[in-house]
Short mmCIF file of C-alpha atoms and ligand atoms in Angstrom, two decimals:
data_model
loop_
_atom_site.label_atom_id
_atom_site.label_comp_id
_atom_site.label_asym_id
_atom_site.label_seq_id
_atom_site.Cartn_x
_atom_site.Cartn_y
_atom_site.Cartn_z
CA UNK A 1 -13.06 8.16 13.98
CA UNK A 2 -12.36 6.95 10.48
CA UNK A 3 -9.84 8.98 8.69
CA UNK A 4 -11.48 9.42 5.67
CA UNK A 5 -14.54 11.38 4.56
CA UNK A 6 -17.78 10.38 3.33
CA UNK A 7 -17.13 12.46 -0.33
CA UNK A 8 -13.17 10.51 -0.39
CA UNK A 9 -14.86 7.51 -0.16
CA UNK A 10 -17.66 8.46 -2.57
CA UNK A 11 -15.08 9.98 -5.28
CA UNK A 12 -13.06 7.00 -4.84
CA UNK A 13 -16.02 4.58 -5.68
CA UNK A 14 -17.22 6.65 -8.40
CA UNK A 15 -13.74 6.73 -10.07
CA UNK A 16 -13.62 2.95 -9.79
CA UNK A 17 -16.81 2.15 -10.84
CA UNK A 18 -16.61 0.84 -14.14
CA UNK A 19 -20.87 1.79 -14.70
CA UNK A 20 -20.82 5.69 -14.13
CA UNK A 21 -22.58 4.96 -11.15
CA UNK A 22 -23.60 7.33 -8.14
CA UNK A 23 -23.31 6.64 -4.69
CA UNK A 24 -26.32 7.18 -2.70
CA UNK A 25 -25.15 6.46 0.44
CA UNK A 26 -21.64 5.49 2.45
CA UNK A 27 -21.09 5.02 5.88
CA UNK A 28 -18.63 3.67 8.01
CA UNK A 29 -19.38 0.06 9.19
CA UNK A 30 -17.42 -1.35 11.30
CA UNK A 31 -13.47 0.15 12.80
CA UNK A 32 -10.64 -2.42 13.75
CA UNK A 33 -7.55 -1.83 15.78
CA UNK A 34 -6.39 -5.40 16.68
CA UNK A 35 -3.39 -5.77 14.41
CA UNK A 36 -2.23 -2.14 15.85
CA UNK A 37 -3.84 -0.23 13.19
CA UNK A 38 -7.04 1.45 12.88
CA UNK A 39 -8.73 0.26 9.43
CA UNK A 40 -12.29 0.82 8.58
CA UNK A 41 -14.85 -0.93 6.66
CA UNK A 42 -17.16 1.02 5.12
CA UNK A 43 -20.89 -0.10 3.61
CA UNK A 44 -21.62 1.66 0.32
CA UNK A 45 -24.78 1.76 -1.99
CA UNK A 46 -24.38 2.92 -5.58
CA UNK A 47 -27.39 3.08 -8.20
CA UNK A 48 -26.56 1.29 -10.61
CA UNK A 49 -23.27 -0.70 -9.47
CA UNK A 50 -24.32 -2.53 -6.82
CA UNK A 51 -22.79 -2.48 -3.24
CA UNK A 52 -19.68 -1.96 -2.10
CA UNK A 53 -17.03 -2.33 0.53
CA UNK A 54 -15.02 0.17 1.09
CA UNK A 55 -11.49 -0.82 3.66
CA UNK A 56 -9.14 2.02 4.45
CA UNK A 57 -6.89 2.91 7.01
CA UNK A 58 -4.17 4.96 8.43
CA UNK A 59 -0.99 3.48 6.59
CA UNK A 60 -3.49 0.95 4.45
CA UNK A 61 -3.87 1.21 0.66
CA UNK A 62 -7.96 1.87 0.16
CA UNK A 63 -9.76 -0.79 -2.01
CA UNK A 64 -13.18 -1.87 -2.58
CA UNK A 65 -14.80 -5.65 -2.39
CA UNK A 66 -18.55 -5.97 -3.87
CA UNK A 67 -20.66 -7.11 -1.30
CA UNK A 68 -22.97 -8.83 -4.56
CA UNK A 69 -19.65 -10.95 -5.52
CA UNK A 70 -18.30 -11.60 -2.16
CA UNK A 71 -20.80 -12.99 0.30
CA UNK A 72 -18.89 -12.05 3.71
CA UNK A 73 -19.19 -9.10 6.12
CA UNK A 74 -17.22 -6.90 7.60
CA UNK A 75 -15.16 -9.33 9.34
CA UNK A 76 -14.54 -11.55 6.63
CA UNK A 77 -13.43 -8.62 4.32
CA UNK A 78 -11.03 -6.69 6.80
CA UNK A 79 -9.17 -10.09 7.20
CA UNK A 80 -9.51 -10.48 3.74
CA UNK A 81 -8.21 -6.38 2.85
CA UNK A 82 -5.54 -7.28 5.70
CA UNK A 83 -3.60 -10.67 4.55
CA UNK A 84 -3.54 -9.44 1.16
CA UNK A 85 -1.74 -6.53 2.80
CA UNK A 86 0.73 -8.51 3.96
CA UNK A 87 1.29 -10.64 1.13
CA UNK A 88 2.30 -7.41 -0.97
CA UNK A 89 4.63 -6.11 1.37
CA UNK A 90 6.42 -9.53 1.92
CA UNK A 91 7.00 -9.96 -1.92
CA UNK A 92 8.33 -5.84 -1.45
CA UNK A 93 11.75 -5.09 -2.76
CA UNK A 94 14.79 -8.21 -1.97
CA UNK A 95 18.46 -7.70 -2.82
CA UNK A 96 18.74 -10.87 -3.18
CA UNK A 97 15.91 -11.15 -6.32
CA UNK A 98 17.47 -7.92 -8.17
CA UNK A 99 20.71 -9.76 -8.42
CA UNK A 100 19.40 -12.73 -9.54
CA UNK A 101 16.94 -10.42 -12.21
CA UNK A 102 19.83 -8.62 -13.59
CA UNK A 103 21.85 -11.24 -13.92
CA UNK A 104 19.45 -13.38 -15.27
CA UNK A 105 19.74 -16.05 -12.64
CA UNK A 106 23.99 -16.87 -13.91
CA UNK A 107 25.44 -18.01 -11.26
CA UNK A 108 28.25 -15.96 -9.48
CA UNK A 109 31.06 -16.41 -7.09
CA UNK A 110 30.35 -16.69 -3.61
CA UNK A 111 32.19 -13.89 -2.54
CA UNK A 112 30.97 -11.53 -5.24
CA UNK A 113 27.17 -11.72 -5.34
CA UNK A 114 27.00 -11.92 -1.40
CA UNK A 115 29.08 -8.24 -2.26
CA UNK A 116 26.54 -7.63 -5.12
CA UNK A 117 23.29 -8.41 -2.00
CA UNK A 118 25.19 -5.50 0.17
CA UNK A 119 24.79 -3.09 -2.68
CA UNK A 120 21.88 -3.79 -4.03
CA UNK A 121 20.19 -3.56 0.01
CA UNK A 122 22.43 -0.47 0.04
CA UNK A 123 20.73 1.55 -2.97
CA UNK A 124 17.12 1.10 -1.65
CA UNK A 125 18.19 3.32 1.58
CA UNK A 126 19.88 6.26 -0.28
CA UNK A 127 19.02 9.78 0.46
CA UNK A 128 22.29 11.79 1.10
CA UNK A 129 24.80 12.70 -1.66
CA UNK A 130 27.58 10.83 0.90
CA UNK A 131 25.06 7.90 0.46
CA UNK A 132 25.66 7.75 -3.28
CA UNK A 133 29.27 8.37 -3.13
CA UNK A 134 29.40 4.88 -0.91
CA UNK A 135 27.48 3.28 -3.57
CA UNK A 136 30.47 4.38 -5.93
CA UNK A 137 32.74 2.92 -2.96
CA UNK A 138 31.34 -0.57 -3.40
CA UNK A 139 30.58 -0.81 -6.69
CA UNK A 140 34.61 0.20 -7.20
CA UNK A 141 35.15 -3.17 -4.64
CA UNK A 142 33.20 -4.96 -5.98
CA UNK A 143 35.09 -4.56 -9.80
CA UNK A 144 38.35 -5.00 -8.32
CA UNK A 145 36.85 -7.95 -6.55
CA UNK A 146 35.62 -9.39 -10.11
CA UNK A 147 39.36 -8.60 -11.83
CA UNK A 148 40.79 -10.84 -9.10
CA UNK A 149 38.40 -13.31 -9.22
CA UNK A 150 38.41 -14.00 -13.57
CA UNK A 151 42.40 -13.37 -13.28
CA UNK A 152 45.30 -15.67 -13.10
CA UNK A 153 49.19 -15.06 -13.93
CA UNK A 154 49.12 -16.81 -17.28
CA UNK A 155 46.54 -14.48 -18.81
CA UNK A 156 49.52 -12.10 -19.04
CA UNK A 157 51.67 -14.33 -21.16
CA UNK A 158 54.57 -11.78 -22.09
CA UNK A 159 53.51 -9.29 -20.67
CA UNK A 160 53.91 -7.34 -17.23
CA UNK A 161 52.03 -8.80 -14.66
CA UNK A 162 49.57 -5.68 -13.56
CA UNK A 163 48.77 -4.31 -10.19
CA UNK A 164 46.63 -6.09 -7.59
CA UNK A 165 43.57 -3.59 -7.93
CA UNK A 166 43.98 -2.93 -11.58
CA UNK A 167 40.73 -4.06 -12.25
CA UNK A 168 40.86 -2.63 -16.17
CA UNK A 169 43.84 -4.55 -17.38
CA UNK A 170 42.71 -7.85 -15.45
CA UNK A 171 39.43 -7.45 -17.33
CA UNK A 172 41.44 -6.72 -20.86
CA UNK A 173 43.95 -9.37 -20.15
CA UNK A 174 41.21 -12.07 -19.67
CA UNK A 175 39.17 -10.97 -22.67
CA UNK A 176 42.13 -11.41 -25.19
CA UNK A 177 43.04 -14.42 -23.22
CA UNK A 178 39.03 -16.15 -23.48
CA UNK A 179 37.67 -14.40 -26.26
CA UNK A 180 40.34 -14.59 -28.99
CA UNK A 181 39.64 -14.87 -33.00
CA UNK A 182 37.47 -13.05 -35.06
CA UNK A 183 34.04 -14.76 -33.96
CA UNK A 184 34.50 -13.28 -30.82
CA UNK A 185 34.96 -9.55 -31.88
CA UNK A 186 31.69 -8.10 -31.77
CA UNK A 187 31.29 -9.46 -27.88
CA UNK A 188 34.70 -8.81 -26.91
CA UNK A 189 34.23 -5.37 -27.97
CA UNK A 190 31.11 -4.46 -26.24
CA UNK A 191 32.49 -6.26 -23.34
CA UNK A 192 35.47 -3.85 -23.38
CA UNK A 193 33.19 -0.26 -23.62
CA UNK A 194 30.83 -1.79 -20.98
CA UNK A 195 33.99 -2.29 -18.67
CA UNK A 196 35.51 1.27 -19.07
CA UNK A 197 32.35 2.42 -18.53
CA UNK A 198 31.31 0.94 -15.32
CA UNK A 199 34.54 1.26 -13.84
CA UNK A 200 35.12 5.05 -15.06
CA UNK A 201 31.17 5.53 -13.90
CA UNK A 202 31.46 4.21 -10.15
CA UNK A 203 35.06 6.39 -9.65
CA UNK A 204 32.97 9.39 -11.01
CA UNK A 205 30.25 8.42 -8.08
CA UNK A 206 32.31 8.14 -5.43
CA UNK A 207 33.38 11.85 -5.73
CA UNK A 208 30.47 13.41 -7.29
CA UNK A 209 28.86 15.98 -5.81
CA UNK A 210 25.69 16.29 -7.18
CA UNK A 211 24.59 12.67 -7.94
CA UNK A 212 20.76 11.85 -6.61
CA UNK A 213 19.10 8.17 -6.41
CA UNK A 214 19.04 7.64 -10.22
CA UNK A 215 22.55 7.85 -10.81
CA UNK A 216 23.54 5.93 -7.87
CA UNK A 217 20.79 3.37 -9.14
CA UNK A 218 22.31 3.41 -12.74
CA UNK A 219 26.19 2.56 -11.46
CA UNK A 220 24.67 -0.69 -9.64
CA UNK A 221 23.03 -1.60 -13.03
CA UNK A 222 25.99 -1.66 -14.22
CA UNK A 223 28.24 -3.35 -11.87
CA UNK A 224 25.67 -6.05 -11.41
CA UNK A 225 25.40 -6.79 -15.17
CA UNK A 226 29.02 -6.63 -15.69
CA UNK A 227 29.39 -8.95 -12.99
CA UNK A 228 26.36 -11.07 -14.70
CA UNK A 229 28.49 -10.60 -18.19
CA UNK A 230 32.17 -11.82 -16.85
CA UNK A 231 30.65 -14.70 -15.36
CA UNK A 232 28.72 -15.97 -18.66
CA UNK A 233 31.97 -15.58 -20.46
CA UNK A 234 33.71 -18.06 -18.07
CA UNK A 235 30.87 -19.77 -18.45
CA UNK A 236 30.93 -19.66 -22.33
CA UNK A 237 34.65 -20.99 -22.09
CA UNK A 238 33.67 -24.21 -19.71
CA UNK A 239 30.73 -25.26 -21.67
CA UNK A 240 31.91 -27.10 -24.37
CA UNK A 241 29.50 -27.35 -26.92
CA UNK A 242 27.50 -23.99 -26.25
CA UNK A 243 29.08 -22.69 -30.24
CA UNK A 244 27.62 -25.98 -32.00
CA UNK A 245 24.46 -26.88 -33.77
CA UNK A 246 23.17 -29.90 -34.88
CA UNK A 247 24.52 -30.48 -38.62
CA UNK A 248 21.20 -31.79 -39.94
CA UNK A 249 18.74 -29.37 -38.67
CA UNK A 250 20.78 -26.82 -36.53
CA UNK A 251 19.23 -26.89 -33.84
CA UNK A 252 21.25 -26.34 -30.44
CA UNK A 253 19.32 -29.04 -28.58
CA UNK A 254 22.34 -30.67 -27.85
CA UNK A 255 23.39 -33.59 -25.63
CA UNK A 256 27.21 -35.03 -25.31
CA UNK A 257 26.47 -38.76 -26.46
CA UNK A 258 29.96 -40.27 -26.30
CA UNK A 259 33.46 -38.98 -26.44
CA UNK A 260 36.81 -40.32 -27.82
CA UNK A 261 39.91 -39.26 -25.42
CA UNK A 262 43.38 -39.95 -26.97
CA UNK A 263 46.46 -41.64 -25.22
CA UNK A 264 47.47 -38.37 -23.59
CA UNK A 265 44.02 -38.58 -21.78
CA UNK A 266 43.01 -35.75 -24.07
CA UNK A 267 39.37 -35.64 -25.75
CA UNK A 268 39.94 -35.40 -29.27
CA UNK A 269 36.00 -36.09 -30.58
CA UNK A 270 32.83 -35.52 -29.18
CA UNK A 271 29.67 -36.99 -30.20
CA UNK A 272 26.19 -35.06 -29.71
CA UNK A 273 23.00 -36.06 -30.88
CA UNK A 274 20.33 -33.80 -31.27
CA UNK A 275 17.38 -33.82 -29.46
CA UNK A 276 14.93 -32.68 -32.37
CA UNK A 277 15.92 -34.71 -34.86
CA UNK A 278 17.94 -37.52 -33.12
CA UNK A 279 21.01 -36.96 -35.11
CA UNK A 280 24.67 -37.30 -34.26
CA UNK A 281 26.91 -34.10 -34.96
CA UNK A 282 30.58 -35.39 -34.58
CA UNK A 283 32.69 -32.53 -33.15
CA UNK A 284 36.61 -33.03 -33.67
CA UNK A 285 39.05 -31.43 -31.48
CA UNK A 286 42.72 -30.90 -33.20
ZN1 ZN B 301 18.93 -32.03 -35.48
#
């Protein structure tokens, strides 16, 4: 038997209908059970929307096909109803994607975005507080992960070299040591509050007590795009000519053309013409 009534399957036509129409009659067509779950197609007449049919099962979304648009039976449209099943839960939820979303596709260490995967696969099965609190756990690895992998000893200069898992000084020591000067201050210093607040956010998880899903969900957000946000700095550093424009018409269409290295095998000039108006911006290093 078909788990569904005649009036669900009515209501659900009339609600979708986009004519007002009525259904006159419904009935159940034709049941299938080979792929291990029992789906039926049901043949329904409206007045003045046509025919319809109508696939539903146990653990099956319900949708309708019209039998005036598509010319196939009930064959045809349970196989039809079926792959597109399939299709939807294959493109379901992937660690892997979110990453890559929040992040906006930068590319990360090795080591930390395989770490960022095991979170991000972690949140989608939380249901007990002690579930959040280990999504507090990782995210916390995962930051002192990140400190050791944008640190090295020179970033200190003078100062004292911090602790192995101080993952807030590493992160302050490379920001004054990458983003110095004033054109830098605005970034540096929401780079700063987003830090504290991560870090401060995933300690408060891991003890919290009355967290559900949505903070849990919020401290990954946050790890992930800090992650995504110390990586496009390092990135910002290695790129050369990501803070010039062309000089004629400022656009940042830029390509290195030719460079001049000195005898110390130093460049000192850089040459990039501009690929909207062809020009040559000279860029000198002193
Ligand atoms: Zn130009």
């Amino acid at each position: 038997m078909s788990k569904k009534t005649f009036e669900e399957v009515a209501n659900y036509v009339e609600f979708q209908s986009q004519h007002k129409c009525k259904v006159l009659s419904a009935k159940p067509e034709q049941t299938f059970n080979d792929l291990g779950v029992k789906v039926t197609v049901w043949n329904v007449k409206t007045d003045t929307d046509g025919s319809w049919w109508v696939v539903e099962g146990d653990t099956v979304p319900m949708n309708l096909y019209s039998q005036d648009a598509f010319y196939f039976g009930t064959d045809e449209v349970y196989s039809f109803h079926m792959g597109i099943i399939e299709r939807m839960k294959a493109s379901a939820y992937n660690p892997e994607d979110y990453v890559n979303a929040v992040t906006l596709e930068t590319d990360i260490a090795p080591q930390l975005f395989r770490k960022l995967k095991s979170i991000a696969k972690l949140i989608d099965s939380t249901v007990e507080i002690e579930d959040f609190q280990s999504v507090g756990v990782q995210c916390r690895e995962v930051l002192i992960d990140l400190g050791n992998s944008i640190y090295f000893a020179e970033m200190a200069g003078e100062n004292e070299q911090p602790q192995a898992s101080n993952f807030k000084r590493k992160a302050e020591l490379f920001i004054q040591f990458y983003l110095a000067g004033s054109d830098n201050s605005d970034y540096r210093s929401i780079i700063k509050k987003l830090t504290e607040s991560t870090w401060d956010y995933s300690n408060k998880l891991t003890h919290s007590h009355n967290a559900t899903f949505y903070e849990a969900s919020t401290c990954v957000s946050l790890c992930t795009s800090l992650v995504g946000a110390y990586e496009n700095i390092r990135q910002k550093v290695f790129d050369p000519i990501s803070q010039y424009k062309c000089k004629t018409c400022t656009s940042k269409k830029l390509e290195i053309v030719d460079d001049e290295v000195g005898e110390d095998g130093i460049v000192k000039k850089l040459f990039l013409q501009c690929e909207e108006c062809s020009d040559i911006t000279e860029i000198i290093f002193k």
